[in-house]
Coordinates of C-alpha atoms in Angstrom, one line a residue:
X1 CA 22.0 32.2 41.6
X2 CA 24.5 29.1 42.9
X3 CA 23.9 26.3 45.0
X4 CA 25.7 25.1 47.8
X5 CA 27.9 21.9 46.9
X6 CA 26.5 18.3 47.7
X7 CA 29.4 16.4 49.4
X8 CA 28.2 12.3 48.9
X9 CA 29.7 9.3 47.4
X10 CA 29.1 10.9 44.1
X11 CA 31.3 13.7 42.9
X12 CA 29.4 16.7 42.0
X13 CA 30.3 20.3 40.6
X14 CA 28.8 23.4 41.4
X15 CA 25.2 23.4 40.0
X16 CA 24.1 26.6 38.3
X17 CA 22.5 27.4 34.8
X18 CA 25.5 27.9 33.0
X19 CA 27.7 25.0 34.8
X20 CA 27.3 21.3 33.9
X21 CA 27.4 18.5 36.7
X22 CA 29.3 15.3 36.9
X23 CA 28.2 11.8 38.3
X24 CA 31.4 10.1 38.0
X25 CA 32.3 10.0 34.7
X26 CA 29.2 11.1 33.6
X27 CA 28.3 14.6 32.8
X28 CA 24.9 16.4 33.0
X29 CA 24.7 18.8 30.6
X30 CA 23.9 22.6 31.1
X31 CA 20.6 23.7 29.0
X32 CA 22.3 25.2 26.2
X33 CA 24.5 22.0 25.4
X34 CA 21.2 19.9 26.1
X35 CA 19.7 22.0 23.4
X36 CA 22.5 21.3 21.0
X37 CA 22.6 17.4 21.4
X38 CA 18.9 17.4 21.5
X39 CA 18.9 18.8 18.2
X40 CA 21.6 17.0 16.7
X41 CA 20.0 13.9 17.7
X42 CA 17.1 14.8 15.8
X43 CA 18.4 16.1 12.7
X44 CA 20.2 12.2 12.7
X45 CA 16.8 10.6 13.3
X46 CA 15.2 12.7 10.5
X47 CA 18.2 12.1 8.0
X48 CA 18.9 8.5 8.8
X49 CA 16.3 6.6 10.5
X50 CA 12.8 8.2 9.0
X51 CA 13.6 7.4 5.5
X52 CA 14.2 3.7 6.2
X53 CA 10.8 3.6 8.6
X54 CA 8.8 5.1 6.0
X55 CA 10.1 2.6 3.1
X56 CA 9.7 -0.5 5.5
X57 CA 5.8 0.8 6.4
X58 CA 5.1 1.4 2.8
X59 CA 3.7 5.1 3.4
X60 CA 5.7 7.7 1.2
X61 CA 3.8 10.7 2.8
X62 CA 3.5 11.1 6.4
X63 CA 1.1 14.2 7.8
X64 CA 1.3 14.9 11.4
X65 CA -1.3 17.4 12.6
X66 CA -1.2 18.7 16.2
X67 CA -2.3 22.1 18.0
X68 CA -0.7 23.6 20.8
X69 CA -0.9 22.2 24.3
X70 CA -2.7 19.1 23.1
X71 CA 0.0 18.0 21.2
X72 CA 0.2 14.6 19.6
X73 CA 2.5 12.2 21.1
X74 CA 4.6 11.8 17.8
X75 CA 5.0 15.3 17.4
X76 CA 6.2 15.9 20.9
X77 CA 9.3 13.6 19.8
X78 CA 10.1 16.0 16.5
X79 CA 10.1 19.4 18.0
X80 CA 13.6 21.0 18.3
X81 CA 14.8 22.2 21.9
X82 CA 13.5 25.7 21.4
X83 CA 9.9 24.7 20.8
X84 CA 8.5 23.4 23.9
X85 CA 5.3 23.2 22.6
X86 CA 3.5 22.9 19.0
X87 CA 2.6 26.6 17.9
X88 CA -1.0 27.5 17.1
X89 CA -1.8 24.3 14.8
X90 CA 1.2 22.7 13.6
X91 CA 1.3 20.8 10.4
X92 CA 4.1 18.4 9.4
X93 CA 4.5 16.7 6.0
X94 CA 7.2 14.0 5.3
X95 CA 7.4 13.0 1.6
X96 CA 9.5 10.3 0.7
X97 CA 10.5 9.6 -2.8
X98 CA 12.3 6.4 -2.8
X99 CA 13.0 6.7 -6.5
X100 CA 15.1 9.9 -6.0
X101 CA 16.1 8.9 -2.6
X102 CA 14.9 11.6 -1.1
X103 CA 12.8 12.9 2.3
X104 CA 11.1 16.3 2.3
X105 CA 10.5 17.5 5.9
X106 CA 7.7 20.5 5.5
X107 CA 6.0 22.8 8.0
X108 CA 2.8 23.9 7.1
X109 CA 3.3 26.5 9.6
X110 CA 4.2 30.2 10.0
X111 CA 7.9 29.2 10.9
X112 CA 10.7 26.6 10.3
X113 CA 10.6 23.9 13.0
X114 CA 14.1 24.6 14.0
X115 CA 16.6 23.7 11.5
X116 CA 15.3 20.4 10.7
X117 CA 12.2 21.1 8.9
X118 CA 11.4 24.1 6.8
X119 CA 8.3 26.0 6.8
X120 CA 6.1 25.5 3.5
X121 CA 3.2 28.2 3.8
X122 CA 3.4 31.8 3.1
X123 CA -0.2 32.9 4.8
X124 CA -0.3 36.4 2.9
X125 CA -0.4 34.2 -0.4
X126 CA -2.8 31.5 1.0
X127 CA -4.5 32.5 4.2
X128 CA -6.4 28.9 4.7
X129 CA -3.9 26.7 6.3
X130 CA -5.7 23.7 5.1
X131 CA -5.8 24.9 1.4
X132 CA -1.9 25.1 1.7
X133 CA -1.4 21.7 2.9
X134 CA -3.9 20.3 0.2
X135 CA -1.8 22.1 -2.4
X136 CA 1.5 20.4 -0.9
X137 CA -0.4 16.8 -1.3
X138 CA -1.6 17.5 -4.7
X139 CA 2.0 18.5 -6.1
X140 CA 3.6 15.6 -5.0
X141 CA 0.3 12.9 -5.4
X142 CA 1.7 10.4 -2.9
X143 CA 0.6 6.9 -2.9
X144 CA -0.3 6.5 0.6
X145 CA -0.9 9.5 3.2
X146 CA -0.4 8.0 6.7
X147 CA -2.1 9.5 9.5
X148 CA -1.7 9.1 13.4
X149 CA -4.8 7.4 14.3
X150 CA -4.9 3.8 16.3
X151 CA -7.0 1.9 17.9
X152 CA -4.9 0.2 20.3
X153 CA -1.7 1.9 20.3
X154 CA -2.5 5.0 22.2
X155 CA 0.8 6.8 21.5
X156 CA -0.1 6.2 17.7
X157 CA -3.3 7.7 18.0
X158 CA -2.9 11.5 18.7
X159 CA -4.5 12.7 15.6
X160 CA -7.7 14.4 17.4
X161 CA -11.1 14.3 15.9
X162 CA -11.6 18.0 14.9
X163 CA -8.4 18.0 12.9
X164 CA -9.1 14.7 11.2
X165 CA -12.4 16.1 10.2
X166 CA -11.1 19.1 9.1
X167 CA -8.7 17.4 7.0
X168 CA -11.1 15.3 5.5
X169 CA -13.5 18.2 4.7
X170 CA -10.6 19.9 2.5
X171 CA -9.0 16.9 1.1
X172 CA -10.1 16.2 -2.6
X173 CA -12.3 12.9 -2.8
X174 CA -9.8 11.3 -5.2
X175 CA -7.2 11.3 -2.4
X176 CA -9.5 10.2 0.7
X177 CA -9.0 6.7 -0.5
X178 CA -5.1 6.9 -0.1
X179 CA -5.2 7.7 3.8
X180 CA -3.9 4.8 5.7
X181 CA -3.3 4.4 9.5
X182 CA 0.6 5.2 10.0
X183 CA 0.1 3.3 13.3
X184 CA 3.3 1.0 12.6
X185 CA 5.3 4.0 11.4
X186 CA 4.7 6.0 14.5
X187 CA 5.4 2.9 16.9
X188 CA 8.6 2.4 14.8
X189 CA 9.7 6.0 14.9
X190 CA 9.4 6.2 18.9
X191 CA 10.5 2.6 19.7
X192 CA 13.7 2.8 17.5
X193 CA 16.8 3.7 19.1
X194 CA 19.7 5.0 17.0
X195 CA 23.4 4.6 17.7
X196 CA 23.9 8.3 19.0
X197 CA 20.8 7.9 21.4
X198 CA 22.0 4.6 22.9
X199 CA 25.6 6.5 23.7
X200 CA 23.3 9.0 25.7
X201 CA 21.0 6.1 27.0
X202 CA 23.8 4.2 28.5
X203 CA 25.1 7.5 30.5
X204 CA 21.4 8.1 31.6
X205 CA 21.0 4.6 32.9
X206 CA 24.1 4.8 34.8
X207 CA 22.9 8.3 36.7
X208 CA 19.6 6.6 37.3
X209 CA 21.8 3.5 39.3
X210 CA 24.2 5.9 40.8
X211 CA 21.0 8.0 42.6
X212 CA 19.8 4.7 43.8
X213 CA 22.9 4.2 45.3
X214 CA 23.1 7.0 47.2
X215 CA 19.4 6.9 48.2
X216 CA 20.0 2.9 49.5
X217 CA 23.1 4.1 51.4
X218 CA 23.9 5.1 55.3
X219 CA 24.7 8.5 53.9
X220 CA 20.6 8.9 53.4
X221 CA 19.1 6.3 55.6
X222 CA 19.1 6.2 59.4
X223 CA 17.9 3.2 61.1
X224 CA 14.9 3.8 63.2
X225 CA 14.2 7.4 61.9
X226 CA 14.3 7.5 58.5
X227 CA 11.1 6.5 56.8
X228 CA 10.1 5.1 53.1
X229 CA 8.6 8.6 52.4
X230 CA 11.9 10.2 53.2
X231 CA 13.4 8.1 50.7
X232 CA 11.2 9.1 47.9
X233 CA 11.3 12.8 48.7
X234 CA 15.2 12.6 48.5
X235 CA 15.0 11.0 45.2
X236 CA 12.6 13.9 44.0
X237 CA 15.1 16.6 45.5
X238 CA 17.9 15.0 43.9
X239 CA 16.3 14.6 40.3
X240 CA 15.4 18.3 41.1
X241 CA 18.9 19.6 42.3
X242 CA 20.6 17.9 39.4
X243 CA 18.6 19.7 36.9
X244 CA 16.9 16.4 35.6
X245 CA 12.9 15.2 35.8
X246 CA 11.3 12.2 36.6
X247 CA 8.4 10.8 34.5
X248 CA 6.7 9.4 37.8
X249 CA 6.4 9.4 41.4
X250 CA 9.1 6.7 42.9
X251 CA 8.0 4.1 45.5
X252 CA 10.1 2.5 48.5
X253 CA 8.7 -0.6 49.9
X254 CA 9.7 -3.0 52.6
X255 CA 9.9 -6.4 53.2
X256 CA 10.4 -8.0 56.9
X257 CA 10.7 -11.6 58.3
X258 CA 7.6 -10.9 60.6
X259 CA 5.1 -9.1 58.0
X260 CA 3.0 -10.8 55.4
X261 CA 4.0 -10.7 51.8
X262 CA 1.8 -7.6 50.1
X263 CA 0.3 -7.8 47.1
X264 CA 1.4 -6.3 43.6
X265 CA -0.8 -3.8 43.9
X266 CA 0.2 -2.5 47.8
X267 CA 3.9 -3.0 46.5
X268 CA 3.5 -0.4 43.7
X269 CA 1.0 1.8 45.2
X270 CA 1.6 5.9 45.4
X271 CA -0.3 5.7 48.5
X272 CA 1.2 3.0 50.6
X273 CA 1.6 3.4 54.4
X274 CA 4.8 5.2 55.7
X275 CA 7.1 2.9 57.5
X276 CA 10.3 3.5 59.5
X277 CA 13.2 1.7 58.3
X278 CA 14.9 -0.8 60.9
X279 CA 17.8 -3.1 60.8
X280 CA 16.9 -6.1 58.6
X281 CA 14.7 -4.6 56.4
X282 CA 14.6 -5.7 52.5
X283 CA 14.1 -2.5 50.4
X284 CA 13.0 -2.0 46.9
X285 CA 12.7 1.2 44.8
X286 CA 10.9 1.7 41.6
X287 CA 12.6 4.9 40.3
X288 CA 13.3 6.8 36.9
X289 CA 14.5 9.9 35.1
X290 CA 13.8 11.9 32.2
X291 CA 16.7 13.6 30.4
X292 CA 16.9 15.3 26.8
X293 CA 13.9 13.4 25.3
X294 CA 14.7 9.7 27.0
X295 CA 13.5 8.0 30.1
X296 CA 14.9 5.3 32.4
X297 CA 12.9 2.8 34.7
X298 CA 15.0 0.8 37.5
X299 CA 14.1 -1.2 40.2
X300 CA 16.5 -2.4 42.9
X301 CA 17.0 -4.0 46.3
X302 CA 18.9 -3.4 49.4
X303 CA 19.0 -5.0 52.5
X304 CA 20.0 -3.3 56.0
X305 CA 22.1 -5.2 58.0
X306 CA 21.7 -5.8 61.7
X307 CA 24.4 -5.0 64.3
X308 CA 25.6 -8.5 64.2
X309 CA 25.7 -8.6 60.6
X310 CA 28.5 -7.8 58.0
X311 CA 26.6 -8.8 54.8
X312 CA 23.4 -9.8 53.3
X313 CA 22.1 -13.3 54.6
X314 CA 23.0 -15.9 52.3
X315 CA 19.0 -17.2 51.9
X316 CA 18.3 -13.6 50.4
X317 CA 21.3 -13.9 48.2
X318 CA 20.0 -16.9 46.8
X319 CA 16.5 -15.5 46.4
X320 CA 17.6 -12.8 44.6
X321 CA 19.9 -15.0 42.3
X322 CA 16.4 -16.4 41.1
X323 CA 15.3 -13.0 40.4
X324 CA 18.4 -12.6 38.0
X325 CA 17.6 -16.4 36.4
X326 CA 14.0 -15.1 35.3
X327 CA 15.5 -12.0 33.9
X328 CA 18.0 -14.4 31.9
X329 CA 15.0 -16.9 30.6
X330 CA 13.3 -13.5 29.8
X331 CA 15.8 -12.3 27.6
X332 CA 17.1 -15.4 26.1
X333 CA 13.4 -15.6 24.5
X334 CA 13.7 -12.3 22.7
X335 CA 14.0 -13.0 19.2
X336 CA 13.1 -11.3 16.2
X337 CA 9.8 -11.2 14.7
X338 CA 8.2 -13.0 18.1
X339 CA 5.4 -11.2 19.6
X340 CA 5.1 -9.9 23.5
X341 CA 2.8 -12.8 24.2
X342 CA 4.8 -15.5 22.5
X343 CA 7.8 -14.2 24.6
X344 CA 5.7 -13.8 27.5
X345 CA 4.4 -17.3 27.4
X346 CA 7.9 -19.2 26.6
X347 CA 9.6 -17.7 29.3
X348 CA 6.7 -18.1 31.9
X349 CA 6.7 -21.9 30.9
X350 CA 10.4 -22.3 30.9
X351 CA 10.6 -20.3 34.4
X352 CA 8.1 -22.4 35.8
X353 CA 9.5 -25.7 34.7
X354 CA 12.9 -24.7 36.5
X355 CA 10.7 -24.5 39.7
X356 CA 10.5 -20.7 39.8
X357 CA 7.1 -18.5 40.5
X358 CA 7.5 -15.9 37.9
X359 CA 5.5 -13.1 36.9
X360 CA 6.7 -10.7 33.9
X361 CA 5.4 -7.3 32.8
X362 CA 8.2 -5.9 30.4
X363 CA 7.2 -2.8 28.4
X364 CA 8.9 -0.6 25.7
X365 CA 11.1 2.2 27.1
X366 CA 12.8 5.2 25.5
X367 CA 10.9 8.3 24.3
X368 CA 8.4 7.6 26.9
X369 CA 8.4 5.4 30.3
X370 CA 5.8 3.4 28.8
X371 CA 6.5 3.4 25.4
X372 CA 5.6 2.2 22.2
X373 CA 6.2 -1.2 21.1
X374 CA 5.5 -4.9 21.8
X375 CA 4.2 -5.2 25.6
X376 CA 5.6 -8.7 27.4
X377 CA 2.9 -9.3 29.9
X378 CA 1.3 -7.2 32.4
X379 CA 1.3 -8.0 36.1
X380 CA -2.4 -8.6 35.7
X381 CA -2.6 -10.1 32.4
X382 CA -0.2 -13.0 32.4
X383 CA -2.2 -15.2 29.9
X384 CA -1.0 -12.2 27.5
X385 CA -1.9 -8.8 26.6
X386 CA -4.5 -8.5 23.5
X387 CA -3.2 -6.1 20.5
X388 CA -0.1 -4.8 21.8
X389 CA 1.1 -7.9 23.2
X390 CA 0.5 -9.1 19.4
X391 CA 3.0 -6.6 18.1
X392 CA 6.5 -8.5 16.9
X393 CA 9.8 -7.6 18.6
X394 CA 11.8 -5.1 16.1
X395 CA 15.3 -4.4 16.4
X396 CA 17.1 -1.4 17.8
X397 CA 14.6 -1.2 20.5
X398 CA 14.8 -0.7 24.5
X399 CA 12.7 -2.2 27.3
X400 CA 12.3 -2.0 30.9
X401 CA 12.9 -5.7 31.7
X402 CA 10.3 -5.5 34.4
X403 CA 9.6 -8.9 36.4
X404 CA 9.3 -10.4 39.7
X405 CA 9.6 -13.8 41.3
X406 CA 8.2 -15.2 44.3
X407 CA 10.7 -17.0 46.8
X408 CA 9.7 -19.1 50.0
X409 CA 12.2 -18.2 52.8
X410 CA 12.5 -20.9 55.2
X411 CA 14.3 -18.7 57.8
X412 CA 11.5 -16.0 57.4
X413 CA 8.9 -18.8 57.2
X414 CA 7.0 -16.9 54.5
X415 CA 7.1 -15.9 50.7
X416 CA 8.9 -12.6 49.6
X417 CA 9.2 -11.1 46.1
X418 CA 12.2 -10.1 44.3
X419 CA 11.3 -7.4 42.1
X420 CA 14.0 -5.9 39.2
X421 CA 13.4 -3.9 36.4
X422 CA 16.1 -2.7 34.2
X423 CA 16.8 -0.9 30.8
X424 CA 17.7 -3.4 28.0
X425 CA 18.6 -3.1 24.4
X426 CA 17.4 -5.3 21.5
X427 CA 20.1 -4.8 18.7
X428 CA 21.1 -6.6 15.7
X429 CA 19.5 -9.9 16.9
X430 CA 20.7 -9.7 20.5
X431 CA 20.1 -8.6 23.9
X432 CA 22.1 -6.6 26.1
X433 CA 21.5 -4.4 29.4
X434 CA 21.7 -0.7 28.7
X435 CA 24.3 -0.1 31.4
X436 CA 24.4 -3.7 33.4
X437 CA 22.0 -4.6 35.9
X438 CA 21.9 -5.3 39.7
X439 CA 23.3 -8.8 40.5
X440 CA 23.4 -8.7 44.3
X441 CA 21.4 -7.1 47.0
X442 CA 22.9 -3.8 48.2
X443 CA 23.9 -4.1 51.7
X444 CA 23.8 -1.0 53.9
X445 CA 25.6 -0.6 57.2
X446 CA 23.8 0.2 60.4
X447 CA 24.0 4.0 61.3

């Protein structure tokens, strides 16, 4: 059943199960074409990325074990488009023979896992799945068997206790000493972006910006009537109408000349007080979408013009520039091999030396919204983040460059907080924004 056409500032086509949607020059694919692209991206990762990561980790056999509806976060990134969940107990074995330059992808399961992973278990010949797995291990005799357990990285800790114990109970004693944590391999599998994925990611970030642009416009906002919750639910509905998903509930908050600056907790609370939007309000959003296995996370600002204004006040423009400056300081300190804590400390020191009042809480972004990789601060951990912040910055990884700076506004006789978040990519030793960043507050004309 076709949905009615939406006449908005961005051009849409009719949406149906068989049609695609265009937002400016960016196409949101229908389900069939999404599946085709998802499988192409996954096969590219298995073929061109995984062998390099296994060589780098020193693990020649990676065993990923998961059960239906209780999936390991890693296996969720490996399932093809037609597998929405694991089936029964799904076991995948990756065996890397570096000398022969081969990578076997085997499923100890009744079925092939899409076209990329072939079934290696004949249940009629060997009814016991664990014994079938052990036979594969014995035949290849790996040096190291990587399993997904990790004390500090949740996304690399997907092997549940029951399956771990069952695996150990069936594994011969002479192989148990070869078991190692696949923590770094799992993290790098999740955090590394391929060239093909980045093409998709750039479009996805642009779509995110376009949706925010519509939300922060006079076509959506009527002063004295529209509330912050109205905009939140506009964002949620827009995502649904476009056939996309969101990985967190958006937030909209307001800063005003006569109201005290709220805390970090209040600014990002999902249960904040509903506010009716008025002229002179400085608006802020936190919004992200999910599409074909990738996630965005974005925070931007808009200002509702007063009747006698035709542009954002200069004092707010100046404050916003300080937010951009904190971004520049942070990204200039993103250097190969530095830990998140080192990047954080250097950036905060530099920002404060320039007279800024920064707070930095940047996180990996990609396969998950709060993804695997190094953490560069948390809003309540500005002295560094143990363990996760000690992980080094790797190349070809993406981040939500999330931070704020507090600025005193003489005209309002108070502090305000410029809160920014944009998707960034650290490539071959250089940083770039995935699809630009906000460099000025968006003005909303009175309606």
